[in-house]
Amino acid sequence: MSEILSSLRSLMASHSPPLDALVVPSEDYHQSEYVSARDKRREFVSGFTGSAGLALITKNEARLWTDGRYFLQAIQQLSDEWTLMRMGEDPLVEVWMSDNLSEGANIGVDPWCVSVDTANRWGKAFAKKSQNLIPTTTDLVDEVWKSRPPSEMNPVIVHPLEFAGRSVSDKLTDLRAKLKQESARGLVIAALDEVAWLYNIRGTDVAYCPVVHAFAIITTDSAFLYVDKKKVSNEVSEYFKGLGVEVKEYTHVISDVALLASKQLFSSFSSKIEDMEIDSDQTDRLWVDPASCCYALYSKLDADKVLLQPSPLSLPKALKNPVELEGLKKAHMQELYGASGYFMEAEANKKKPTSETSKLTEVTVSDKLESLRAAKEHFRGLSFPTISSVGSNAAIIHYSPEPEACAEMDPDKIYLCDSGAQYLDGTTDITRTVHFGKPSAHEKDCYTAVLKGHVALGNARFPKGTNGYTLDILARAPLWKFGLDYRHGTGHGVGSYLFVHEGPHQVSFRPSARNVPLQATMTVTDEPGYYEDGNFGIRLENVLVVNDAETEFNFGDKGYLQFEHITWAPYQVKLIDLKQLTREEIDWLNTYHLKCKDILAPFLNQAEMEWLKKATEPLTASRTLSAVLFFSSLTFFLISSPSSSSITLFTVSTLSSFLTIPLPTLMLYVKQMPLMAVRLEIKHVTESTFFEYSVPFQSPLSNSHELKVQKDHAKGNVVLHKSK
């Protein structure tokens, strides 16, 4: 790293004007989260491999900013020459530069790799000390990176309508209507998944992401695709001709954006597209998404005539059509996570293997899981690098195991696996945490808190217009009760054979989660977690679909929404402390496990089915109950054992067994005198943190009474009171 930093500093000094600092973002020309190998410039200069982060190189310092998912990973990967800056804890990069760099300092960045939003935000921060953001004419990292991988030369693939669900012509019609609504005459599209979704194409230019490196420009009467023409076969070329889309070289986009600004961009297919008859005097604006469009393209436009707002394609892409929804459900149904029996807790699996070839490691287990997926219909690859992590590695939120240094599977440690795949009919993402030995009480407490948050969010009903920022607390509250939390968002959208992380909506503590409310037919993940540095990590993740909800009332005529789970994999019961679950949570788990069994059963052989039956056995609410019954001056204690399905009544004076009563319905028969008895029936008695429950009953000794069941918070007991 020293040689790389030294070479970059030499280029910074010789640059015109000389640079006091150089920013190296993670993003490519399309502001992508995941980038191709040749675009991993920040990784090359810093050695940090996480998907999110920013490197800053000054004359005598090197700093890296990243978010909470990667703190531990960055600590492990950064050399002593680098200082880690923790997002959310340390100053923002623009604040640090403004405060620590000299007045009038020149700060360089490749304008293709920084968004309009970011460049404008930095510019405002730099203004107070007259500092300058300098767009470099070439990327200085590329000049130093002598072994930079070549450009990907993978073919453009047409995504069939049977999987896409909507035609390109329909999408273009809707898009042009949106342009008219916003009085815009054109749109520059830079986000790779938006180009792919609009034109119903896919590719393999970026690992784990079925997209093509391409831009698009749409006007009221024309449509363009900018892509390396070597990737376009004759058949695909005819496909675009039929759509009236002109295919141009990838590198021509910057000159065409300039032509677009001057109203000189024309297409040979314009006559094929219906004129929207928009008054040209009112449509001199061009639409640019400031989050996905790079500053290099934006700089070719007249800023006074640019509509800077989120892309009109982002929301329609997130709202899945019926074909996409059906495909997503099919893709998740065949995600036999663990159902192969590979994660069975057979005694043989608990023993460490003796031969090198039989070792179970983080990598071999990950590879096995991938091979199981690869055998499924429509499989096209993984949707992100599998997070296969044992013990302390699971505390690294986005841990990626390496064959040479990965851990072996250990029956005495927690194992967290976050994985997903790309299928022609959908994208999947699932996380489960398991323990193959005996988990500690603390591990069970933490797992149970994560599970309670996961269930609370997944079962939520909420009015239309509610955003993910509002819902995020549901998943965190059970952890907050113990003073625990996690540093990542709770949920993200999932594409339809596209990016596994899809916006514009999210469930998160971040303010950006306020921007877009959840809407019916969106997908979103439900993935709370807890990570204890140096010990273990826990995360549970299902993909949900947002649906309309039927409610008894409809306050404010807003309408209500709810979630539908489409991920089917049992939760490991041995990690759950059942005493901490409510009756409703146990009922939900039993219902979910029953569905898992029904849905997965057709895909399994006999041995696998035996595993699934055991993993989905109904849970019972058997637990220790301590209660006191006050009745006719006699006091009785109710005691049960977690291993027993009955409850025993004892008298205070002798503590001898008086009567045994079966659970779960609590039937109390209190015999006071020979020939005199009272029958009390109490249903739904639980050990919830707060509750009060009243049950009427008839006594032969008096008129109607009421039995109140309350929790004595001071003593931690459940107290039953008789009252008139």
XYZ file of C-alpha atoms in Angstrom:
724
model
C 0.000 0.000 0.000
C 2.901 2.388 0.678
C 3.976 2.279 -2.979
C 0.416 2.921 -4.189
C -0.048 5.898 -1.865
C 3.357 7.294 -2.813
C 2.553 7.052 -6.542
C -0.834 8.718 -6.074
C 0.706 11.567 -4.087
C 3.202 12.150 -6.895
C 0.337 12.382 -9.410
C -1.569 14.703 -7.063
C 1.448 17.040 -6.897
C 1.896 17.101 -10.689
C -1.800 17.575 -11.417
C -2.976 20.924 -12.785
C -3.913 22.438 -10.428
C -1.952 20.541 -7.738
C -4.227 18.548 -5.429
C -4.161 18.759 -1.647
C -6.397 15.700 -1.373
C -7.787 12.946 -3.574
C -11.131 11.246 -2.974
C -11.497 7.649 -4.164
C -15.170 6.535 -3.987
C -16.462 2.960 -4.083
C -18.866 3.653 -6.933
C -18.506 3.190 -10.690
C -19.813 5.471 -13.478
C -23.373 4.438 -12.558
C -23.097 4.932 -8.780
C -23.560 1.188 -8.250
C -23.292 -0.555 -4.886
C -21.673 -3.628 -6.426
C -19.085 -2.900 -9.123
C -17.038 -4.927 -11.584
C -13.475 -5.953 -10.815
C -11.951 -3.128 -12.885
C -14.008 -0.532 -10.987
C -12.865 -1.542 -7.490
C -10.539 1.449 -7.204
C -11.117 2.102 -3.519
C -10.350 -1.533 -2.738
C -7.147 -1.309 -4.786
C -5.782 1.731 -2.941
C -6.868 0.737 0.591
C -7.052 -3.071 0.746
C -10.564 -2.831 2.221
C -12.970 -5.122 0.331
C -16.368 -4.032 1.710
C -19.020 -2.850 -0.746
C -19.446 0.578 0.884
C -16.797 3.121 1.752
C -14.761 6.100 0.637
C -11.000 6.667 0.698
C -9.386 10.060 1.212
C -5.693 10.558 0.501
C -3.980 13.784 1.539
C -0.325 14.773 1.383
C 0.404 12.980 4.652
C -2.716 11.020 5.654
C -4.945 8.236 4.364
C -8.442 7.796 5.808
C -11.299 5.432 5.020
C -14.968 6.052 5.813
C -17.392 3.131 6.023
C -20.660 2.257 7.763
C -21.421 0.042 10.745
C -21.685 -3.142 8.678
C -17.960 -3.016 8.030
C -16.263 -1.579 11.135
C -14.713 -4.887 12.223
C -13.794 -5.881 8.688
C -12.085 -2.540 8.046
C -10.082 -2.825 11.271
C -8.813 -6.216 10.114
C -8.034 -5.214 6.527
C -6.592 -1.685 6.771
C -2.847 -1.295 7.192
C -1.265 1.036 9.742
C -1.081 3.743 7.074
C -4.860 4.091 7.154
C -7.198 5.600 9.734
C -10.731 4.196 9.988
C -13.517 6.778 10.112
C -16.776 5.320 11.415
C -19.860 6.708 9.669
C -22.436 7.782 12.212
C -19.759 8.266 14.873
C -16.965 10.304 13.259
C -17.378 13.526 11.223
C -18.732 13.212 7.681
C -16.044 13.198 5.012
C -16.990 16.665 3.740
C -17.000 18.051 7.281
C -13.587 16.539 7.999
C -12.130 17.929 4.750
C -13.590 21.365 5.371
C -12.289 21.476 8.938
C -8.863 19.890 8.419
C -7.702 20.929 4.965
C -6.276 24.397 4.400
C -8.185 27.368 3.062
C -8.315 27.271 -0.736
C -7.362 23.580 -0.800
C -7.935 21.664 -4.044
C -9.722 18.338 -3.602
C -9.700 16.026 -6.622
C -12.206 13.373 -7.639
C -13.061 11.476 -10.808
C -16.337 13.195 -11.875
C -17.609 9.907 -13.345
C -17.460 8.232 -9.929
C -19.282 10.819 -7.822
C -23.014 11.569 -7.930
C -24.566 14.973 -8.483
C -25.965 14.876 -4.942
C -22.587 14.164 -3.394
C -20.687 16.703 -5.498
C -23.198 19.448 -4.637
C -23.103 18.570 -0.937
C -19.327 18.705 -0.870
C -19.302 21.981 -2.764
C -21.468 23.616 -0.113
C -19.243 22.312 2.691
C -16.079 23.539 0.968
C -17.433 27.044 0.375
C -16.807 28.321 3.911
C -13.016 28.047 3.435
C -13.001 28.682 -0.326
C -11.901 25.106 -0.944
C -12.337 23.705 -4.466
C -13.712 20.422 -5.760
C -11.568 19.607 -8.794
C -12.890 17.111 -11.394
C -9.827 15.242 -12.643
C -9.498 14.760 -16.391
C -8.408 11.144 -15.859
C -8.792 8.825 -12.910
C -5.479 8.978 -11.086
C -6.006 5.521 -9.595
C -6.242 4.022 -13.086
C -2.842 5.492 -13.925
C -1.266 3.749 -10.929
C -3.212 0.480 -11.289
C -1.005 -1.293 -13.823
C -2.717 -4.668 -13.433
C -6.258 -3.315 -13.710
C -8.620 -5.995 -15.085
C -9.893 -5.497 -18.656
C -13.414 -4.432 -19.529
C -16.073 -7.150 -19.390
C -17.215 -8.250 -22.834
C -20.398 -10.144 -22.006
C -23.456 -10.266 -24.268
C -26.649 -8.288 -23.761
C -29.463 -10.776 -23.034
C -33.146 -10.128 -23.702
C -35.235 -10.877 -20.610
C -38.344 -12.763 -21.818
C -41.764 -11.239 -21.283
C -42.844 -14.419 -19.482
C -40.538 -13.366 -16.635
C -40.627 -9.559 -17.026
C -44.413 -9.331 -16.964
C -44.577 -5.964 -18.787
C -43.549 -4.947 -22.283
C -40.980 -2.260 -23.036
C -43.553 -0.284 -25.027
C -45.874 -0.159 -22.002
C -43.045 1.018 -19.777
C -42.002 3.716 -22.260
C -45.593 4.937 -22.545
C -45.869 5.295 -18.779
C -42.467 6.972 -18.579
C -43.319 9.550 -21.222
C -46.583 10.299 -19.448
C -44.507 11.006 -16.328
C -42.213 13.318 -18.316
C -45.266 15.225 -19.513
C -46.606 15.445 -15.972
C -43.333 16.996 -14.767
C -42.925 19.231 -17.841
C -39.667 17.553 -18.819
C -38.561 16.791 -22.385
C -36.025 14.126 -21.595
C -34.480 11.839 -19.000
C -30.883 10.658 -18.532
C -30.810 7.153 -16.991
C -27.564 6.062 -15.348
C -28.609 3.362 -12.841
C -27.813 -0.051 -14.307
C -30.882 -1.801 -12.900
C -33.171 0.920 -14.292
C -31.719 0.540 -17.790
C -32.128 -3.243 -17.530
C -35.688 -3.024 -16.192
C -36.874 -0.456 -18.741
C -35.565 -2.304 -21.796
C -36.154 -5.853 -20.448
C -32.498 -6.806 -20.805
C -30.028 -8.502 -18.503
C -26.296 -9.230 -18.559
C -23.308 -10.417 -16.551
C -21.050 -7.362 -16.460
C -21.146 -7.114 -12.657
C -20.719 -10.135 -10.411
C -23.956 -11.120 -8.601
C -25.921 -8.444 -10.515
C -27.537 -9.427 -13.843
C -26.965 -6.077 -15.552
C -25.101 -4.559 -18.505
C -22.846 -1.523 -18.335
C -25.109 0.905 -20.178
C -26.747 4.319 -20.088
C -30.086 5.361 -21.589
C -31.659 8.600 -22.726
C -35.423 8.862 -23.178
C -37.141 11.873 -24.717
C -40.749 12.514 -25.638
C -40.144 11.002 -29.075
C -36.947 8.950 -28.940
C -35.092 6.299 -26.968
C -31.369 5.507 -26.852
C -29.191 2.793 -25.337
C -25.466 3.406 -24.812
C -23.531 0.144 -24.614
C -20.401 -1.401 -26.081
C -21.774 -2.587 -29.434
C -19.571 -5.666 -29.327
C -21.992 -6.959 -26.675
C -25.008 -6.641 -28.976
C -25.704 -9.640 -31.226
C -27.614 -9.343 -34.485
C -30.648 -10.867 -32.806
C -30.557 -8.362 -29.950
C -29.970 -5.534 -32.430
C -33.180 -6.515 -34.216
C -34.958 -6.615 -30.856
C -34.048 -2.972 -30.225
C -34.973 -1.942 -33.765
C -38.403 -3.411 -33.212
C -38.773 -1.273 -30.107
C -37.630 1.904 -31.838
C -34.564 2.125 -29.575
C -31.344 3.402 -31.138
C -28.214 1.598 -29.903
C -25.078 3.756 -29.664
C -21.572 3.247 -28.317
C -21.138 3.460 -24.547
C -18.569 6.242 -24.836
C -20.919 8.448 -26.885
C -23.190 9.166 -23.930
C -21.330 12.268 -22.769
C -21.399 13.939 -26.177
C -25.059 12.989 -26.644
C -25.973 14.484 -23.261
C -24.442 17.733 -24.504
C -26.497 17.424 -27.708
C -29.585 16.733 -25.629
C -28.999 19.925 -23.678
C -28.835 21.941 -26.899
C -31.853 20.165 -28.413
C -29.676 18.616 -31.128
C -30.106 14.940 -30.229
C -32.227 13.077 -32.786
C -33.037 9.424 -33.407
C -33.628 7.683 -36.710
C -36.592 5.931 -35.032
C -38.353 9.065 -33.775
C -41.142 8.746 -36.327
C -42.085 5.348 -34.883
C -42.959 6.817 -31.533
C -46.198 8.689 -31.024
C -45.748 12.411 -30.483
C -46.868 13.328 -26.972
C -47.697 16.884 -28.169
C -46.101 18.609 -25.224
C -45.710 22.353 -25.511
C -41.999 22.902 -26.101
C -42.052 26.252 -24.308
C -42.970 24.481 -21.090
C -40.665 21.495 -21.463
C -37.151 22.814 -21.631
C -36.201 20.852 -18.524
C -34.212 17.629 -18.507
C -34.735 15.100 -15.733
C -31.714 13.793 -13.838
C -31.683 11.599 -10.745
C -29.074 13.302 -8.518
C -28.362 10.060 -6.643
C -27.494 7.910 -9.674
C -26.298 10.368 -12.322
C -22.569 11.140 -12.222
C -21.255 14.670 -12.069
C -19.460 14.243 -15.427
C -22.765 13.958 -17.310
C -24.522 16.588 -15.219
C -21.774 19.093 -15.987
C -22.802 19.005 -19.675
C -26.280 20.317 -18.846
C -27.566 23.785 -18.056
C -28.121 23.552 -14.291
C -31.006 26.041 -14.491
C -32.868 23.713 -16.840
C -32.391 20.471 -14.950
C -35.082 18.754 -12.904
C -33.135 17.176 -10.037
C -35.367 14.582 -8.419
C -35.536 10.797 -7.971
C -35.833 8.775 -11.153
C -39.382 8.139 -12.392
C -38.360 4.495 -12.947
C -37.353 3.747 -9.366
C -40.854 3.371 -7.926
C -42.455 1.486 -10.876
C -39.554 -0.976 -10.741
C -40.133 -1.514 -7.019
C -43.873 -2.122 -7.493
C -43.874 -5.692 -8.721
C -46.379 -6.796 -11.350
C -48.294 -10.094 -10.907
C -45.834 -12.069 -13.044
C -42.862 -10.771 -11.050
C -44.571 -11.547 -7.743
C -45.379 -15.077 -8.820
C -41.804 -15.552 -9.998
C -40.374 -14.285 -6.726
C -42.556 -16.683 -4.766
C -41.509 -19.598 -6.983
C -37.855 -18.719 -6.605
C -38.176 -18.659 -2.809
C -40.144 -21.908 -2.671
C -37.226 -23.822 -4.155
C -34.672 -22.188 -1.847
C -34.217 -25.358 0.193
C -32.045 -23.710 2.814
C -30.831 -26.535 4.992
C -33.582 -28.864 3.838
C -31.040 -31.032 2.104
C -30.044 -32.406 5.465
C -26.622 -30.808 5.110
C -27.206 -29.010 8.396
C -28.602 -32.005 10.276
C -27.359 -32.403 13.797
C -26.273 -36.006 13.460
C -23.676 -37.154 15.924
C -21.212 -37.632 13.076
C -21.483 -33.957 12.177
C -20.648 -32.930 15.727
C -17.262 -34.607 15.560
C -14.381 -32.866 13.878
C -13.433 -34.687 10.677
C -10.065 -36.350 10.574
C -9.175 -36.016 6.911
C -8.496 -32.764 5.113
C -10.914 -33.659 2.341
C -13.838 -34.110 4.719
C -13.415 -30.836 6.599
C -16.496 -28.685 6.916
C -15.409 -25.067 6.712
C -17.152 -21.772 6.106
C -16.166 -22.054 2.448
C -17.035 -25.720 1.857
C -20.455 -25.238 3.432
C -21.008 -22.113 1.327
C -19.952 -24.002 -1.812
C -22.299 -26.872 -0.956
C -25.192 -24.478 -0.537
C -24.398 -22.911 -3.904
C -24.315 -26.346 -5.558
C -27.775 -27.113 -4.180
C -29.107 -23.879 -5.625
C -27.335 -24.414 -8.942
C -29.375 -27.566 -9.492
C -32.628 -25.621 -9.365
C -34.671 -24.403 -12.320
C -33.711 -21.008 -13.801
C -30.605 -20.614 -11.603
C -28.234 -17.930 -12.925
C -25.818 -17.420 -10.044
C -25.622 -15.993 -6.532
C -27.162 -12.617 -5.711
C -24.263 -11.589 -3.441
C -21.192 -13.237 -1.889
C -22.423 -15.752 0.683
C -21.843 -14.678 4.276
C -20.878 -18.012 5.833
C -19.555 -17.259 9.297
C -18.646 -19.244 12.409
C -18.381 -17.819 15.921
C -16.596 -14.469 16.099
C -16.613 -14.180 12.289
C -20.405 -13.877 12.470
C -19.917 -10.604 14.355
C -18.478 -9.162 11.111
C -21.782 -8.177 9.555
C -20.740 -8.622 5.899
C -18.035 -11.200 6.453
C -16.704 -12.973 3.370
C -14.713 -16.177 4.007
C -11.517 -16.946 2.101
C -10.452 -20.575 1.461
C -6.984 -20.053 2.909
C -8.082 -18.434 6.159
C -11.675 -19.464 6.839
C -12.851 -21.141 10.032
C -13.963 -24.739 10.419
C -17.516 -25.497 11.446
C -17.595 -25.765 15.237
C -20.434 -27.437 17.178
C -19.707 -25.176 20.138
C -20.183 -21.932 18.207
C -22.969 -20.095 16.467
C -23.089 -20.323 12.663
C -24.653 -17.481 10.627
C -25.371 -17.914 6.923
C -26.723 -15.068 4.769
C -27.127 -16.135 1.160
C -29.186 -15.669 -1.958
C -29.401 -16.441 -5.645
C -30.426 -15.057 -8.999
C -33.084 -16.963 -10.911
C -34.733 -15.923 -14.175
C -37.983 -15.545 -12.267
C -36.692 -13.814 -9.128
C -33.939 -12.822 -6.718
C -33.620 -14.358 -3.252
C -32.025 -13.318 0.049
C -32.264 -15.285 3.310
C -30.418 -15.439 6.622
C -30.586 -18.063 9.344
C -28.503 -18.471 12.483
C -28.000 -21.912 14.021
C -26.034 -23.683 16.744
C -25.001 -27.342 16.381
C -24.141 -27.867 20.046
C -25.555 -26.402 23.232
C -26.051 -22.626 23.065
C -25.419 -20.551 26.168
C -28.233 -18.798 27.994
C -26.861 -15.466 26.730
C -26.862 -16.657 23.124
C -30.459 -17.829 23.533
C -31.477 -14.503 25.066
C -29.938 -12.602 22.160
C -31.407 -14.924 19.517
C -34.843 -14.727 21.111
C -34.728 -10.916 21.175
C -33.780 -10.853 17.477
C -36.553 -13.340 16.702
C -39.153 -11.286 18.592
C -38.204 -8.202 16.577
C -38.270 -10.197 13.345
C -41.765 -11.514 14.139
C -43.025 -8.107 15.297
C -42.066 -6.418 12.024
C -43.284 -9.273 9.842
C -46.690 -9.285 11.565
C -47.173 -5.504 11.499
C -50.302 -3.857 10.156
C -50.000 -0.182 9.379
C -51.858 2.620 7.563
C -51.009 3.433 3.971
C -48.464 6.210 3.805
C -46.288 4.666 6.538
C -42.570 4.641 5.764
C -39.814 2.259 6.802
C -38.346 4.744 9.259
C -41.533 4.469 11.320
C -41.599 0.660 11.236
C -37.921 0.160 12.043
C -38.513 0.459 15.806
C -40.680 -2.688 15.789
C -37.644 -4.833 15.021
C -35.335 -3.066 17.497
C -37.610 -2.730 20.539
C -37.045 -6.283 21.909
C -33.276 -5.687 21.705
C -33.522 -2.209 23.232
C -35.197 -3.798 26.246
C -31.798 -5.378 27.052
C -29.736 -2.392 25.939
C -28.778 -4.072 22.633
C -28.972 -2.890 19.021
C -27.453 -3.352 15.557
C -25.692 -0.960 13.191
C -27.420 -1.803 9.906
C -30.814 -1.156 8.399
C -33.643 -3.612 9.021
C -34.921 -4.096 5.495
C -34.329 -3.370 1.806
C -36.254 -3.975 -1.371
C -35.413 -6.996 -3.540
C -35.311 -6.872 -7.328
C -36.939 -9.221 -9.810
C -33.873 -10.949 -11.273
C -32.051 -7.678 -10.595
C -30.209 -6.122 -7.668
C -30.656 -7.887 -4.345
C -30.632 -4.438 -2.691
C -33.332 -2.383 -4.359
C -34.835 1.002 -3.524
C -36.291 3.495 -3.282
C -37.908 2.235 -0.069
C -36.176 0.730 2.968
C -36.822 -0.102 6.620
C -34.112 1.686 8.557
C -33.136 4.138 11.286
C -31.524 6.297 8.601
C -33.440 9.493 7.717
C -33.520 8.474 4.042
C -36.027 5.761 5.006
C -38.573 8.557 5.470
C -38.509 9.453 1.782
C -40.744 6.728 0.313
C -43.717 5.066 2.026
C -44.266 1.341 1.669
C -46.847 0.400 -0.937
C -48.691 -2.766 -1.925
C -46.683 -5.128 -4.221
C -43.323 -3.879 -2.950
C -40.860 -6.417 -1.602
C -38.813 -5.782 1.520
C -36.577 -7.850 3.768
C -37.069 -8.276 7.506
C -33.582 -8.768 8.978
C -32.808 -7.580 12.502
C -29.654 -8.833 14.161
C -27.229 -8.589 17.048
C -23.432 -8.762 16.842
C -21.080 -9.211 19.783
C -17.522 -8.374 18.778
C -15.171 -11.305 19.226
C -17.929 -13.765 20.156
C -20.835 -14.270 17.767
C -23.379 -12.696 15.466
C -27.104 -13.336 14.986
C -29.331 -12.327 12.097
C -32.682 -13.612 10.819
C -33.965 -12.583 7.407
C -37.084 -13.259 5.371
C -38.308 -11.572 2.206
C -41.769 -10.036 2.565
C -44.343 -8.757 0.085
C -46.431 -5.729 1.026
C -50.158 -6.457 0.610
C -53.414 -4.669 1.293
C -54.851 -5.598 4.690
C -58.463 -6.169 5.645
C -59.202 -4.488 8.970
C -62.359 -4.212 11.016
C -62.181 -0.438 10.828
C -60.558 2.049 8.460
C -59.633 5.142 10.423
C -59.352 8.194 8.211
C -60.220 6.104 5.138
C -56.493 5.584 4.627
C -56.516 1.871 4.034
C -54.078 -0.484 5.735
C -51.175 -2.711 4.684
C -49.581 -5.898 5.983
C -46.727 -8.231 5.069
C -46.750 -11.665 3.445
C -43.751 -13.930 4.061
C -42.402 -15.661 0.955
C -39.252 -17.158 2.549
C -39.635 -20.679 3.925
C -36.974 -22.022 6.283
C -37.473 -23.159 9.902
C -36.038 -21.209 12.817
C -33.817 -23.263 15.122
C -35.880 -23.994 18.220
C -32.907 -24.813 20.461
C -31.840 -21.150 20.214
C -35.245 -19.890 21.359
C -36.065 -19.254 25.001
C -39.762 -20.110 24.871
C -40.395 -18.498 28.259
C -39.745 -15.099 26.644
C -42.309 -15.582 23.861
C -45.947 -14.582 24.068
C -48.744 -16.958 23.165
C -49.245 -15.014 19.927
C -45.558 -15.340 18.979
C -45.612 -19.091 19.608
C -48.795 -19.446 17.578
C -47.179 -17.538 14.706
C -44.056 -19.724 14.802
C -46.169 -22.884 14.755
C -48.187 -21.599 11.804
C -45.048 -20.557 9.924
C -43.344 -23.899 10.549
C -46.439 -25.769 9.385
C -46.332 -23.793 6.127
C -42.612 -24.536 5.791
C -43.341 -28.242 6.059
C -46.214 -28.120 3.570
C -44.329 -26.017 1.008
C -40.964 -27.778 1.184
C -42.187 -31.366 1.527
C -42.664 -32.009 -2.232
C -38.982 -31.211 -2.846
C -37.510 -33.547 -0.211
C -36.445 -37.158 0.024
C -37.263 -39.343 3.034
C -34.174 -38.478 5.089
C -34.612 -34.765 4.435
C -38.279 -35.012 5.346
C -37.381 -36.518 8.715
C -35.161 -33.511 9.376
C -37.935 -31.104 8.360
C -40.515 -32.834 10.569
C -38.241 -32.476 13.563
C -37.373 -28.867 12.730
C -41.045 -27.901 12.468
C -42.512 -29.744 15.441
C -45.171 -27.624 17.183
C -43.915 -25.523 20.059
C -45.792 -25.555 23.356
C -46.089 -22.855 25.946
C -44.960 -25.193 28.750
C -43.076 -23.092 31.238
C -42.679 -22.461 34.960
C -45.690 -20.624 36.381
C -45.821 -19.247 39.881
C -49.161 -17.906 40.968
C -51.116 -17.350 44.138
C -54.847 -17.950 44.507
C -56.714 -16.158 47.298
C -60.041 -17.792 47.970
C -62.232 -17.986 51.089
C -59.329 -17.255 53.404
C -57.332 -20.194 52.025
C -54.251 -19.596 49.866
C -52.917 -22.008 47.266
C -49.775 -21.998 45.098
C -49.807 -23.074 41.439
C -46.543 -24.602 40.229
C -45.622 -26.303 36.964
C -42.456 -27.599 35.358
C -41.232 -26.727 31.825
C -41.106 -30.435 31.084
C -44.618 -31.051 32.367
C -47.937 -30.525 30.693
C -49.794 -30.237 33.974
C -50.040 -27.803 36.824
C -50.104 -28.697 40.507
C -51.951 -26.899 43.306
C -50.384 -26.719 46.793
C -51.753 -25.396 50.050
C -49.807 -22.822 52.011
C -49.915 -24.674 55.324
C -48.559 -28.028 54.230
C -47.211 -27.434 50.647
C -48.457 -30.918 49.972
C -49.893 -31.785 46.607
C -53.568 -30.923 46.541
C -54.656 -31.357 42.927
C -53.074 -31.707 39.470
C -54.658 -29.872 36.519
C -53.768 -30.313 32.811
C -52.462 -27.483 30.587
C -52.693 -25.457 28.353
C -56.233 -24.467 29.433
C -55.939 -23.798 33.153
C -58.807 -25.463 35.035
C -58.697 -24.752 38.734
C -60.788 -26.966 40.993
C -60.622 -25.641 44.536
C -62.080 -28.081 47.056
C -62.773 -26.394 50.386
C -65.135 -28.703 52.152
C -66.444 -32.187 51.332
C -69.505 -31.486 49.029
C -68.420 -27.869 48.293
C -66.352 -27.012 45.204
C -65.704 -24.046 42.901
C -64.767 -24.420 39.231
C -62.609 -21.621 37.785
C -61.654 -21.539 34.098
C -58.814 -19.273 32.970
C -57.724 -19.169 29.344
C -54.688 -17.518 27.710
C -52.642 -17.135 30.888
C -49.147 -16.110 29.749
C -46.028 -14.616 31.208
C -46.098 -11.450 29.111
C -44.312 -8.499 30.613
C -47.548 -6.625 31.229
C -51.035 -8.085 31.281
C -54.309 -8.205 33.148
C -56.958 -10.743 32.344
C -60.400 -11.187 33.915
C -62.573 -14.278 33.776
C -66.111 -14.508 35.201
C -67.026 -17.623 37.149
C -69.874 -18.999 39.219
C -69.395 -20.017 42.861
C -71.890 -22.235 44.736
C -71.017 -20.184 47.821
C -72.086 -16.830 46.412
C -73.151 -14.938 43.320
C -71.025 -14.242 40.195
C -67.388 -13.410 40.840
C -64.474 -12.315 38.687
C -60.980 -13.676 38.760
C -58.296 -11.131 37.875
C -54.906 -12.335 36.683
C -52.186 -9.746 37.142
C -48.418 -9.718 37.141
C -46.761 -8.625 40.353
C -43.910 -6.613 38.781
C -42.090 -6.147 42.064
C -41.890 -9.855 42.852
C -42.111 -11.226 39.325
C -45.072 -13.470 40.199
C -48.445 -13.907 38.593
C -51.170 -13.147 41.128
C -54.795 -14.312 40.858
C -57.396 -12.306 42.795
C -61.056 -13.163 43.474
C -63.398 -10.184 43.606
C -67.143 -9.490 43.595
